[in-house]
Amino acid sequence: MEGYSNQIIPSLLVLLLTLATTSVQGQGTRVGFYLASCPRAEFIVQSTVQSHFRSNPSVAPGLLRMHFHDCFVQGCDASILINGPSTEKTAPPNSLLRGYEVIDDAKTKLETECPGVVSCADILALAARDSVVLSNGRSWSVPTGRKDGRVSLASDTSNLPSFRDSVEVQKQKFSDLGLNTQDLVTLVGGHTIGTSACQFFSYRLNNFTTTGNGADPTINPAFLSQLQTLCPTNGDGSRRVGLDTGSPNRFDASFFTNLKNGRGILESDQKLWTDASTRTFVQRFSGPVGSLPGLRFDDQFGRSMVKMSNIGVKTGAQGEIRRVCSAINYFVLACSSNYFNGGILYSNSFLACSLSHLSHQCFCSRANTRVGYYSASCPRAEFIVRSTLQSHFRSNPSVAPGFLRMHFHDCFVQGCDASILINGPSTEKTALPNSLLRGYEVIDDAKTKLETECPGVVSCTDILALAARDSVVLSNGQSWSVPTGRQDGRISLASDTSNLPGFRDSIEVQKQKFSDLRLDTQDLVTLVGGHTIGTSACQFFRYRLNNFTTTGNGADPTINPAFLSQLQTLCPPNDDGSRRVGLDTGSPNRFDASFFTNLKNGRGILESDQKLWTDASTRTFVQRFSGPVRNLPGLRFDEEFGRSMVKMSDIGVKTGAQGEIRRVCSAIN
């Protein structure tokens, strides 16, 4: 933002906020959304699906199911397309879906023609319609204009309709999303195309009840023998059988005739006939029922699909246009400023997401945190965190640097949202850079006490931000006011930690990583100064002590020779590497500026730390923490650290519907 006057910056932000608000208020999809911005969008999707269908007709039912499964989880936002551990795609109900390559192919073509314009969510909605048409079904107009979501969790798929669900359970799941009983029967009719693996219905063919009394009695006896032949008891459960016997590749109403005749493959499908509340609609797809007129399946299917495709639609700042459908854009621009109003410190975060090739779309939302956020809702919140931390610190002082690192590592991944606290395979907590962090039990202890006093009020993110400040104070550092009011995030992926600063990073790499989050060079030097407390295991710096270069020419030359011999004694080459050494030699438990003096004297432990002195762009700040440098005044480390911590703690802040208040810090709600 350098170069803008103080008057222009607020005006620019107001304009961006106005544009974002207008985008959100213009909610709704419409037919022909891309007529001006990408006129051939629907044609490109259609021709791509057609090309894949010719070589593999199974992509048609695959894309139809995929759109259905996407809309039932987080709304129609293409979250099902996102790769990664524990995403929707990995959940058991989605494990056999097919057609992802079709969406990827269409997206690639659209990005060439209209970069950054057409969402993956819209591609999926269009591809589902085109799949029906290619299967001899009737077309319908698809409203477009959705954005792609940024959250994809396997745990969210528990509400997907299941092949063993009763009709009441199915109706409830559909009703929860604004879909009625007719929509249920109509959309399940999509099973008129596609197949099911034997493993999903073979239990109906033998010993259906716990007493072992034969097969499911709702199966037509003649049909039962066919199924038993196709899916023998000890047979291959992966063998596939058409869901609409006699017409598995043609989109028509014969599926309902099969249900009437006891020839439904899935238990949940057949129940549509045996249950009175759904039987009428099954009958009406074959003709009039009493005084009720018949229903044309092809007409009704299009109507219900349009209705379903508007579940949880994201527009404006709620989503993004992914560049690649299998990954969120992972670009966050945090524009932060602090201001006082009525004696209260506020911190404004403006998040701009979604870079698409050379063009970018900016959707800004204002997230206000403030000092004293809990003064009314939980007046003792900060005291409870402080006293809890103090209690643990007395018995184990190492929790202090642990919290400082934990807060830092949290904010650099997905923003300051306590995602680092979440348990589970492949979460941030399991990533290598976080493997030795400590202090999780203290956060859990504070959270338990706060839930007793003020249930559902104080976020884990704010607990972590407060604990980091209190850790500094307990280590004889200066306090600062912590703005609070953050919410907890719902995403935690080990793969996202690749952008964390590393102990071998060059200064240029470190500066870029900080700059990406709107932290400048002074912030970099100041925040790394947090290494004034804490230790490092020998394994993270021992390589500097012997054979530092590939030619084996001894130690890192930036290490003070006298200090080198001390380190070589502490961390011999054949040691297990777990021995810990203070990062601020001579003062590892006291929060002070001696860390920078050590760097000047070649006594930095980590290579990335020592480089702050050897690089000209950062050396000046290291010097200024010891006193004036030429015509530049000295810097008070304790004051600057608090300022940089407030700035860092507002990276990617989540408020409102963007996050949640976790009941337990180690798990999303």
XYZ file of C-alpha atoms in Angstrom:
669
model
C 0.000 0.000 0.000
C 3.060 2.261 0.054
C 2.636 5.305 -2.170
C -1.025 5.955 -1.306
C -1.928 8.965 0.777
C -3.770 8.536 4.063
C -6.875 9.931 2.388
C -6.777 7.549 -0.569
C -6.364 4.311 1.408
C -9.673 4.536 3.321
C -11.474 5.588 0.144
C -10.075 2.630 -1.770
C -11.086 0.223 0.986
C -14.571 1.720 1.174
C -14.924 1.291 -2.591
C -13.790 -2.336 -2.381
C -16.165 -3.014 0.488
C -19.020 -1.405 -1.453
C -18.309 -3.569 -4.470
C -18.119 -6.691 -2.294
C -21.381 -5.853 -0.543
C -23.101 -5.228 -3.858
C -21.878 -8.600 -5.084
C -23.268 -10.381 -2.045
C -26.605 -8.584 -2.147
C -27.037 -9.543 -5.791
C -27.532 -13.121 -4.647
C -29.048 -15.631 -7.027
C -28.201 -17.579 -10.137
C -29.692 -16.967 -13.541
C -29.916 -18.646 -16.906
C -27.372 -17.126 -19.289
C -25.071 -15.796 -16.573
C -22.031 -16.186 -18.875
C -23.591 -14.777 -22.062
C -21.380 -11.687 -21.933
C -18.352 -12.874 -19.961
C -17.877 -16.292 -21.627
C -20.462 -16.828 -24.420
C -19.270 -20.348 -25.334
C -19.131 -21.617 -21.740
C -22.123 -23.983 -21.960
C -21.064 -25.239 -25.391
C -17.550 -26.021 -24.137
C -18.903 -28.026 -21.195
C -21.422 -29.816 -23.404
C -18.876 -30.774 -26.083
C -16.370 -31.927 -23.441
C -18.917 -34.188 -21.734
C -20.011 -35.504 -25.134
C -16.439 -36.360 -26.100
C -15.826 -38.341 -22.899
C -19.262 -39.976 -23.077
C -18.528 -41.454 -26.517
C -15.564 -43.405 -25.147
C -17.028 -44.092 -21.706
C -20.825 -43.783 -21.228
C -20.452 -44.411 -17.469
C -19.353 -40.789 -17.009
C -23.015 -39.739 -17.445
C -24.413 -41.318 -14.258
C -21.108 -40.502 -12.555
C -21.483 -36.769 -13.183
C -25.143 -36.858 -12.169
C -24.301 -38.518 -8.827
C -21.355 -36.188 -8.318
C -23.536 -33.082 -8.624
C -26.081 -34.622 -6.240
C -23.420 -35.530 -3.650
C -21.843 -32.094 -3.988
C -25.070 -30.176 -3.379
C -25.970 -32.221 -0.290
C -22.680 -31.254 1.426
C -21.891 -27.557 1.955
C -24.282 -26.703 -0.889
C -23.606 -26.732 -4.648
C -20.082 -25.355 -4.494
C -17.849 -27.982 -6.132
C -16.337 -28.867 -2.742
C -16.555 -32.512 -3.812
C -13.862 -31.878 -6.433
C -11.135 -30.797 -3.998
C -8.199 -33.153 -3.573
C -6.490 -33.816 -0.271
C -6.613 -36.032 2.784
C -9.982 -36.112 4.557
C -11.801 -34.112 1.852
C -15.305 -35.009 0.648
C -13.811 -36.909 -2.268
C -12.178 -39.382 0.139
C -15.377 -40.178 2.097
C -16.827 -43.704 1.631
C -20.071 -42.472 -0.053
C -17.942 -40.775 -2.728
C -15.206 -43.368 -3.141
C -16.665 -44.869 -6.320
C -17.752 -41.668 -8.050
C -16.387 -41.179 -11.536
C -16.012 -38.365 -14.024
C -13.578 -36.008 -12.264
C -11.375 -35.993 -15.364
C -14.283 -34.638 -17.425
C -14.670 -31.628 -15.143
C -10.908 -31.044 -15.196
C -10.863 -31.203 -18.992
C -13.751 -28.737 -19.313
C -12.127 -26.393 -16.789
C -8.828 -26.410 -18.682
C -10.602 -25.445 -21.905
C -12.632 -22.734 -20.187
C -9.553 -21.262 -18.507
C -7.951 -20.988 -21.948
C -11.000 -19.250 -23.399
C -12.198 -17.201 -20.409
C -9.638 -17.287 -17.588
C -11.020 -16.855 -14.109
C -14.648 -16.585 -15.205
C -16.503 -19.924 -15.054
C -16.774 -21.687 -11.698
C -16.245 -25.395 -11.186
C -19.635 -25.511 -9.416
C -21.339 -24.289 -12.597
C -19.370 -26.709 -14.761
C -20.616 -29.559 -12.574
C -24.241 -28.363 -12.729
C -24.070 -28.062 -16.529
C -22.314 -31.423 -16.898
C -25.053 -33.134 -14.875
C -27.706 -31.735 -17.232
C -25.691 -32.679 -20.323
C -25.231 -36.225 -18.971
C -29.004 -36.642 -18.819
C -29.404 -35.348 -22.376
C -26.704 -37.722 -23.666
C -28.623 -40.578 -22.001
C -31.735 -39.692 -24.045
C -33.254 -37.569 -21.322
C -34.799 -34.155 -21.712
C -32.789 -30.941 -21.355
C -33.542 -28.035 -19.012
C -32.176 -24.539 -18.556
C -29.474 -24.425 -15.880
C -29.193 -21.205 -13.853
C -25.506 -20.335 -13.399
C -23.457 -17.832 -11.426
C -22.317 -19.955 -8.490
C -18.937 -19.544 -6.825
C -16.715 -22.395 -5.663
C -16.429 -23.196 -1.965
C -13.235 -23.333 0.082
C -14.194 -26.047 2.592
C -14.195 -29.782 1.876
C -14.340 -32.239 4.764
C -15.088 -35.951 4.631
C -16.799 -35.626 8.010
C -19.498 -33.426 6.451
C -20.763 -36.255 4.224
C -22.611 -37.997 7.063
C -25.859 -36.376 5.923
C -25.734 -37.853 2.421
C -28.669 -40.178 1.718
C -27.619 -43.803 2.168
C -28.668 -47.045 0.492
C -30.002 -48.384 3.827
C -31.940 -45.261 4.863
C -35.609 -45.588 5.732
C -38.013 -43.364 3.814
C -38.472 -41.212 6.915
C -34.739 -40.636 7.162
C -34.539 -39.897 3.429
C -37.407 -37.422 3.687
C -35.754 -35.664 6.611
C -32.424 -35.349 4.793
C -34.153 -33.850 1.754
C -36.402 -31.638 3.860
C -33.376 -30.217 5.696
C -32.287 -28.780 2.354
C -35.688 -27.472 1.293
C -36.567 -30.445 -0.926
C -39.989 -32.058 -0.528
C -41.190 -35.643 -0.910
C -41.863 -35.245 -4.637
C -38.307 -33.928 -5.107
C -37.011 -36.962 -3.207
C -38.756 -39.475 -5.456
C -37.926 -37.511 -8.594
C -34.221 -37.096 -7.860
C -33.785 -40.712 -6.742
C -35.221 -41.444 -10.193
C -31.811 -40.406 -11.496
C -30.942 -44.048 -10.776
C -32.579 -44.770 -14.107
C -29.012 -44.579 -15.422
C -25.954 -46.131 -13.858
C -24.971 -49.164 -11.847
C -24.291 -50.276 -8.297
C -21.608 -52.628 -6.988
C -22.899 -55.878 -5.487
C -21.390 -54.927 -2.130
C -24.093 -52.284 -1.653
C -27.078 -54.610 -1.931
C -25.912 -58.243 -1.687
C -26.920 -58.244 1.998
C -30.552 -58.145 0.768
C -30.167 -61.463 -1.073
C -29.404 -63.820 1.826
C -29.928 -63.610 5.589
C -31.511 -60.173 5.275
C -32.703 -60.146 8.906
C -30.729 -60.877 12.040
C -32.607 -64.183 12.352
C -31.307 -65.286 8.957
C -34.738 -65.749 7.373
C -33.763 -65.546 3.717
C -33.829 -62.553 1.402
C -35.492 -59.147 1.564
C -39.180 -59.990 1.022
C -39.748 -56.870 -1.073
C -37.617 -58.350 -3.885
C -39.556 -60.046 -6.694
C -38.772 -63.820 -6.356
C -37.842 -64.228 -10.023
C -35.632 -61.161 -9.853
C -34.053 -62.427 -6.622
C -32.673 -65.527 -8.342
C -31.143 -63.328 -11.077
C -29.458 -61.143 -8.487
C -28.199 -64.140 -6.501
C -26.571 -65.426 -9.678
C -25.013 -62.056 -10.450
C -23.888 -61.473 -6.854
C -23.189 -64.854 -5.192
C -22.472 -64.924 -1.482
C -18.724 -65.332 -1.864
C -18.508 -63.480 -5.160
C -16.743 -60.314 -6.186
C -18.462 -57.434 -4.367
C -17.158 -54.958 -6.922
C -19.199 -56.464 -9.796
C -21.673 -53.879 -11.044
C -25.372 -54.299 -11.789
C -27.648 -51.822 -13.562
C -29.863 -49.824 -11.167
C -32.677 -49.768 -13.729
C -32.932 -53.362 -14.933
C -33.547 -53.575 -18.675
C -32.742 -49.877 -19.255
C -29.564 -48.925 -17.327
C -28.221 -46.547 -19.980
C -31.423 -44.773 -21.003
C -32.901 -41.885 -19.037
C -36.598 -42.790 -18.766
C -39.345 -43.633 -16.267
C -38.806 -47.421 -16.365
C -36.987 -47.167 -13.031
C -40.340 -46.540 -11.333
C -41.974 -49.469 -13.119
C -39.200 -51.670 -11.760
C -39.896 -50.438 -8.224
C -43.594 -51.310 -8.625
C -42.545 -54.795 -9.729
C -40.155 -55.394 -6.822
C -37.098 -54.977 -9.000
C -35.345 -52.157 -7.163
C -31.655 -52.816 -6.623
C -30.972 -50.655 -3.586
C -32.989 -51.103 -0.405
C -33.557 -47.336 -0.124
C -34.911 -47.245 -3.703
C -37.338 -50.136 -3.225
C -38.690 -48.514 -0.065
C -40.082 -45.692 -2.218
C -42.714 -48.216 -3.318
C -43.355 -49.914 0.012
C -43.878 -46.614 1.867
C -47.292 -44.987 1.378
C -45.971 -41.400 1.452
C -43.714 -41.943 -1.550
C -45.638 -44.684 -3.411
C -48.111 -42.185 -4.861
C -45.339 -40.291 -6.660
C -43.823 -43.546 -7.970
C -47.277 -44.427 -9.361
C -47.875 -40.984 -10.836
C -44.723 -41.267 -12.931
C -46.562 -44.122 -14.693
C -49.924 -42.348 -15.019
C -52.860 -40.814 -13.073
C -53.559 -42.037 -9.524
C -57.178 -41.578 -8.450
C -57.944 -37.900 -8.821
C -54.248 -37.028 -9.158
C -52.831 -36.470 -12.633
C -49.812 -38.350 -13.853
C -46.383 -36.753 -13.757
C -43.947 -36.530 -16.655
C -40.662 -37.718 -15.222
C -38.485 -35.808 -17.703
C -40.264 -32.518 -16.921
C -40.233 -32.995 -13.159
C -36.617 -34.127 -13.067
C -35.415 -30.864 -14.620
C -37.493 -28.825 -12.149
C -36.173 -30.725 -9.135
C -32.605 -30.486 -10.423
C -32.868 -26.702 -10.701
C -34.287 -26.598 -7.181
C -31.514 -28.820 -5.825
C -28.790 -26.948 -7.695
C -29.603 -23.792 -5.751
C -28.867 -25.340 -2.345
C -26.259 -23.297 -0.517
C -25.186 -21.343 -3.583
C -22.160 -19.143 -2.907
C -21.897 -15.776 -4.605
C -19.760 -12.678 -4.147
C -17.224 -12.889 -1.336
C -18.649 -16.213 -0.103
C -16.591 -18.192 -2.601
C -14.059 -18.015 -5.398
C -13.515 -19.030 -9.013
C -10.971 -21.821 -8.716
C -8.169 -21.879 -11.238
C -8.020 -25.663 -10.889
C -11.134 -27.499 -9.764
C -9.256 -29.907 -7.521
C -7.703 -27.210 -5.310
C -8.753 -23.963 -3.666
C -6.743 -20.964 -4.803
C -4.726 -20.642 -1.581
C -4.016 -16.969 -2.180
C -4.793 -14.664 0.699
C -4.006 -10.982 0.707
C -4.447 -9.533 4.157
C -4.607 -5.730 4.269
C -4.413 -4.778 7.914
C -4.572 -1.513 9.780
C -5.210 -0.615 13.383
C -7.139 2.362 14.655
C -8.586 3.737 17.879
C -12.249 4.617 18.239
C -13.733 5.670 21.542
C -10.616 4.538 23.352
C -10.869 0.984 21.915
C -8.208 -0.515 19.643
C -9.727 -2.085 16.527
C -7.914 -4.120 13.922
C -9.372 -4.245 10.408
C -8.616 -7.187 8.153
C -9.465 -7.063 4.485
C -9.165 -10.411 2.762
C -8.798 -10.529 -1.013
C -8.982 -14.000 -2.500
C -8.911 -15.711 -5.860
C -6.092 -15.010 -8.272
C -6.868 -16.320 -11.731
C -3.857 -16.345 -14.045
C -2.833 -12.746 -14.706
C -6.134 -11.240 -13.700
C -7.459 -11.151 -10.149
C -10.813 -10.649 -8.606
C -10.949 -8.897 -5.271
C -13.702 -9.631 -2.830
C -13.133 -7.869 0.462
C -14.870 -8.406 3.731
C -14.347 -6.427 6.890
C -13.576 -8.502 9.939
C -13.421 -6.397 13.124
C -11.583 -7.636 16.174
C -11.312 -5.378 19.179
C -9.716 -5.199 22.570
C -12.272 -6.120 25.222
C -14.469 -8.126 22.861
C -15.537 -10.423 25.724
C -16.018 -7.680 28.328
C -19.795 -8.236 28.327
C -20.212 -11.841 27.131
C -17.439 -13.391 29.238
C -15.811 -10.754 31.493
C -13.272 -13.123 33.063
C -12.121 -14.651 29.766
C -8.658 -13.072 29.670
C -8.125 -13.713 33.381
C -9.010 -17.405 32.974
C -6.557 -17.826 30.092
C -3.808 -15.967 31.974
C -4.260 -17.854 35.255
C -4.413 -21.217 33.463
C -1.228 -20.485 31.583
C 0.450 -19.224 34.735
C -0.393 -22.437 36.551
C 1.140 -24.614 33.828
C 4.134 -22.308 33.420
C 5.118 -22.727 37.089
C 5.587 -26.463 36.596
C 6.856 -26.307 32.997
C 8.294 -22.993 31.712
C 8.750 -24.478 28.222
C 5.043 -23.935 27.524
C 5.768 -20.215 27.064
C 7.879 -20.460 23.873
C 5.619 -23.322 22.830
C 2.582 -21.035 22.666
C 4.476 -18.297 20.909
C 5.541 -20.739 18.153
C 2.090 -22.336 18.037
C 0.329 -19.015 17.469
C 2.891 -18.088 14.800
C 2.530 -21.439 12.991
C -1.253 -21.190 13.214
C -1.486 -17.722 11.686
C 0.793 -18.588 8.768
C -1.517 -21.432 7.670
C -5.146 -20.615 6.810
C -4.856 -17.476 8.949
C -5.238 -17.151 12.728
C -8.058 -19.657 13.202
C -6.768 -22.341 15.597
C -6.595 -24.867 12.754
C -3.282 -26.007 14.250
C -5.147 -27.411 17.267
C -7.305 -29.889 15.341
C -6.540 -33.581 15.839
C -6.678 -36.143 13.070
C -4.589 -37.759 10.355
C -2.907 -35.305 7.966
C -3.925 -32.205 9.955
C -1.552 -29.281 10.505
C -0.648 -30.688 13.903
C 0.859 -33.782 12.234
C 3.028 -31.826 9.772
C 6.789 -32.001 10.278
C 7.241 -28.276 11.125
C 4.700 -28.699 13.954
C 5.769 -32.101 15.251
C 7.671 -30.730 18.247
C 5.266 -27.984 19.299
C 4.120 -28.166 22.895
C 1.376 -26.737 25.082
C -1.798 -28.184 23.542
C -2.915 -29.433 26.953
C -2.853 -25.872 28.322
C -5.208 -24.631 25.613
C -7.509 -27.578 26.338
C -7.427 -26.751 30.052
C -8.274 -23.081 29.450
C -11.035 -24.022 27.017
C -12.600 -26.427 29.522
C -12.699 -23.691 32.175
C -14.123 -21.141 29.736
C -16.813 -23.557 28.552
C -17.859 -23.988 32.171
C -18.020 -20.238 32.743
C -19.233 -19.012 29.328
C -20.234 -21.959 27.118
C -19.903 -21.410 23.392
C -18.547 -17.869 23.696
C -14.721 -17.768 23.579
C -12.977 -19.112 20.485
C -9.913 -21.345 20.612
C -8.244 -18.855 18.262
C -8.568 -16.070 20.793
C -7.360 -18.340 23.591
C -4.221 -19.037 21.545
C -3.639 -15.336 20.769
C -4.047 -14.424 24.462
C -1.830 -17.307 25.578
C 0.949 -16.151 23.230
C 0.856 -12.672 24.792
C 0.721 -14.066 28.339
C 3.683 -16.345 27.543
C 5.797 -13.298 26.736
C 4.714 -11.560 29.945
C 5.555 -14.635 32.039
C 9.001 -14.621 30.413
C 9.595 -11.036 31.653
C 8.500 -9.402 28.399
C 6.178 -6.428 28.027
C 2.417 -6.926 27.662
C 0.216 -5.581 24.863
C -3.516 -5.329 24.230
C -4.805 -8.271 22.195
C -7.791 -7.583 19.904
C -10.221 -10.518 20.131
C -13.365 -11.647 18.367
C -11.960 -14.264 15.991
C -13.770 -17.477 15.116
C -12.256 -20.926 14.700
C -11.604 -22.416 11.268
C -12.892 -25.738 9.965
C -9.973 -26.747 7.733
C -6.672 -28.233 8.875
C -4.396 -29.887 6.329
C -0.763 -30.850 6.798
C -0.175 -30.061 3.119
C -0.923 -26.370 3.802
C 2.119 -25.995 6.056
C 4.583 -25.880 3.155
C 4.621 -22.081 3.321
C 5.773 -21.955 6.933
C 9.191 -20.286 7.263
C 11.893 -22.955 7.429
C 15.182 -23.019 9.348
C 17.163 -23.201 6.075
C 15.257 -20.439 4.262
C 17.237 -17.642 2.663
C 16.363 -14.069 3.621
C 14.664 -13.554 0.267
C 12.453 -16.598 0.838
C 11.657 -15.483 4.386
C 10.799 -11.978 3.211
C 8.522 -13.355 0.493
C 6.667 -15.624 2.925
C 6.088 -12.712 5.286
C 5.237 -10.304 2.469
C 2.595 -12.722 1.145
C 0.774 -12.135 4.425
C 1.355 -8.371 4.437
C 4.157 -8.484 6.991
C 7.157 -6.327 6.119
C 10.891 -6.764 6.708
C 10.743 -5.104 10.128
C 7.924 -7.479 11.130
C 10.060 -10.397 9.953
C 13.050 -9.447 12.109
C 10.840 -8.526 15.057
C 8.798 -11.726 15.056
C 11.832 -13.971 14.556
C 13.076 -12.208 17.681
C 10.559 -14.378 19.519
C 13.409 -16.910 19.485
C 14.723 -14.991 22.477
C 12.896 -17.672 24.476
C 12.879 -21.382 23.800
C 15.156 -24.079 22.470
C 15.910 -26.029 19.311
C 16.757 -29.701 18.907
C 20.267 -30.392 17.594
C 18.794 -32.094 14.524
C 17.696 -28.707 13.156
C 21.097 -27.046 13.104
C 23.760 -29.775 13.526
C 24.380 -29.760 9.757
C 25.955 -26.288 10.244
C 28.657 -27.681 12.550
C 30.415 -30.140 10.226
C 30.573 -30.494 6.432
C 28.256 -27.517 5.967
C 28.819 -27.361 2.194
C 28.639 -30.159 -0.349
C 32.428 -30.060 -0.616
C 32.778 -30.855 3.078
C 34.725 -27.748 3.997
C 34.003 -27.630 7.702
C 31.377 -25.617 9.528
C 29.134 -22.703 8.580
C 31.608 -19.766 8.434
C 29.064 -17.376 9.954
C 29.316 -19.180 13.323
C 31.652 -17.583 15.865
C 34.621 -20.037 16.182
C 34.489 -20.112 19.984
C 30.753 -20.710 19.888
C 31.205 -23.415 17.252
C 33.275 -25.569 19.605
C 30.577 -25.257 22.284
C 27.883 -26.371 19.835
C 29.994 -29.262 18.544
C 30.323 -30.493 22.124
C 26.594 -30.135 22.762
C 25.598 -31.742 19.440
C 28.182 -34.334 18.373
C 27.761 -35.868 14.877
C 26.575 -39.260 16.124
C 24.151 -37.931 18.732
C 20.434 -38.730 18.323
C 19.684 -35.089 17.551
C 16.948 -34.686 20.166
C 19.100 -32.765 22.675
C 17.857 -29.193 23.001
C 19.905 -25.998 22.988
C 18.710 -22.497 23.906
C 18.025 -20.301 20.865
C 19.210 -17.215 22.774
C 22.475 -18.311 24.359
C 22.865 -16.946 27.874
C 19.224 -15.874 28.144
C 16.953 -18.660 26.806
C 14.157 -18.107 29.321
C 14.031 -14.304 29.402
C 12.199 -12.236 26.798
C 14.735 -9.534 25.922
C 16.816 -8.131 23.043
C 19.905 -10.256 23.730
C 18.904 -12.517 20.838
C 19.931 -9.771 18.421
C 23.240 -9.220 20.214
C 23.955 -12.912 19.762
C 23.267 -12.636 16.029
C 25.732 -9.727 15.757
C 28.318 -11.912 17.508
C 27.784 -14.952 15.259
C 25.965 -16.885 17.950
C 22.704 -17.579 16.168
C 21.585 -21.196 16.490
C 19.420 -21.569 13.377
C 20.814 -20.794 9.940
C 17.740 -18.702 9.054
C 18.203 -16.644 12.253
C 21.905 -15.944 11.660
C 21.148 -14.795 8.116
C 19.259 -11.829 9.591
C 22.701 -10.412 10.407
C 24.559 -11.439 7.257
C 21.915 -9.986 4.913
C 22.035 -6.196 4.441
C 18.238 -5.791 4.161
C 17.617 -7.227 7.635
C 20.879 -6.313 9.399
C 19.778 -2.714 9.983
C 16.784 -3.846 12.034
C 18.948 -6.248 14.055
C 21.268 -3.313 14.802
C 18.443 -0.918 15.666
C 17.207 -3.275 18.373
C 20.538 -2.542 20.079
C 20.512 1.229 19.526
C 20.568 3.978 16.829
C 22.056 3.182 13.401
C 23.486 6.248 11.648
C 20.510 8.607 11.223
C 17.971 5.932 12.206
C 16.681 5.789 15.797
C 16.937 2.648 17.846
C 13.928 0.346 18.245
C 12.530 -0.956 21.514
C 12.137 -4.658 20.943
C 9.453 -5.165 23.613
C 7.236 -2.450 22.085
C 7.772 -3.439 18.459
C 7.128 -7.085 19.214
C 3.651 -6.329 20.551
C 2.833 -4.223 17.470
C 3.985 -6.934 15.061
C 2.101 -9.595 17.008
C -1.159 -7.627 16.720
C -0.534 -7.225 13.003
C 0.219 -10.930 12.561
C -2.718 -12.027 14.699
C -5.125 -10.455 12.217
C -4.027 -12.560 9.261
C -7.040 -14.313 7.772
C -9.328 -13.611 10.729
C -12.643 -15.461 10.486
C -15.806 -13.880 11.832
C -19.529 -14.509 11.449
C -20.416 -17.436 9.188
C -16.777 -17.874 8.120
C -15.999 -19.948 11.184
C -17.365 -21.353 14.416
C -16.758 -21.381 18.164
C -15.441 -24.872 18.766
C -16.733 -26.693 21.827
C -13.473 -28.646 21.996
C -10.367 -27.059 20.513
C -9.034 -30.288 19.043
C -12.087 -30.979 16.849
C -14.426 -29.012 14.617
C -18.025 -29.044 15.780
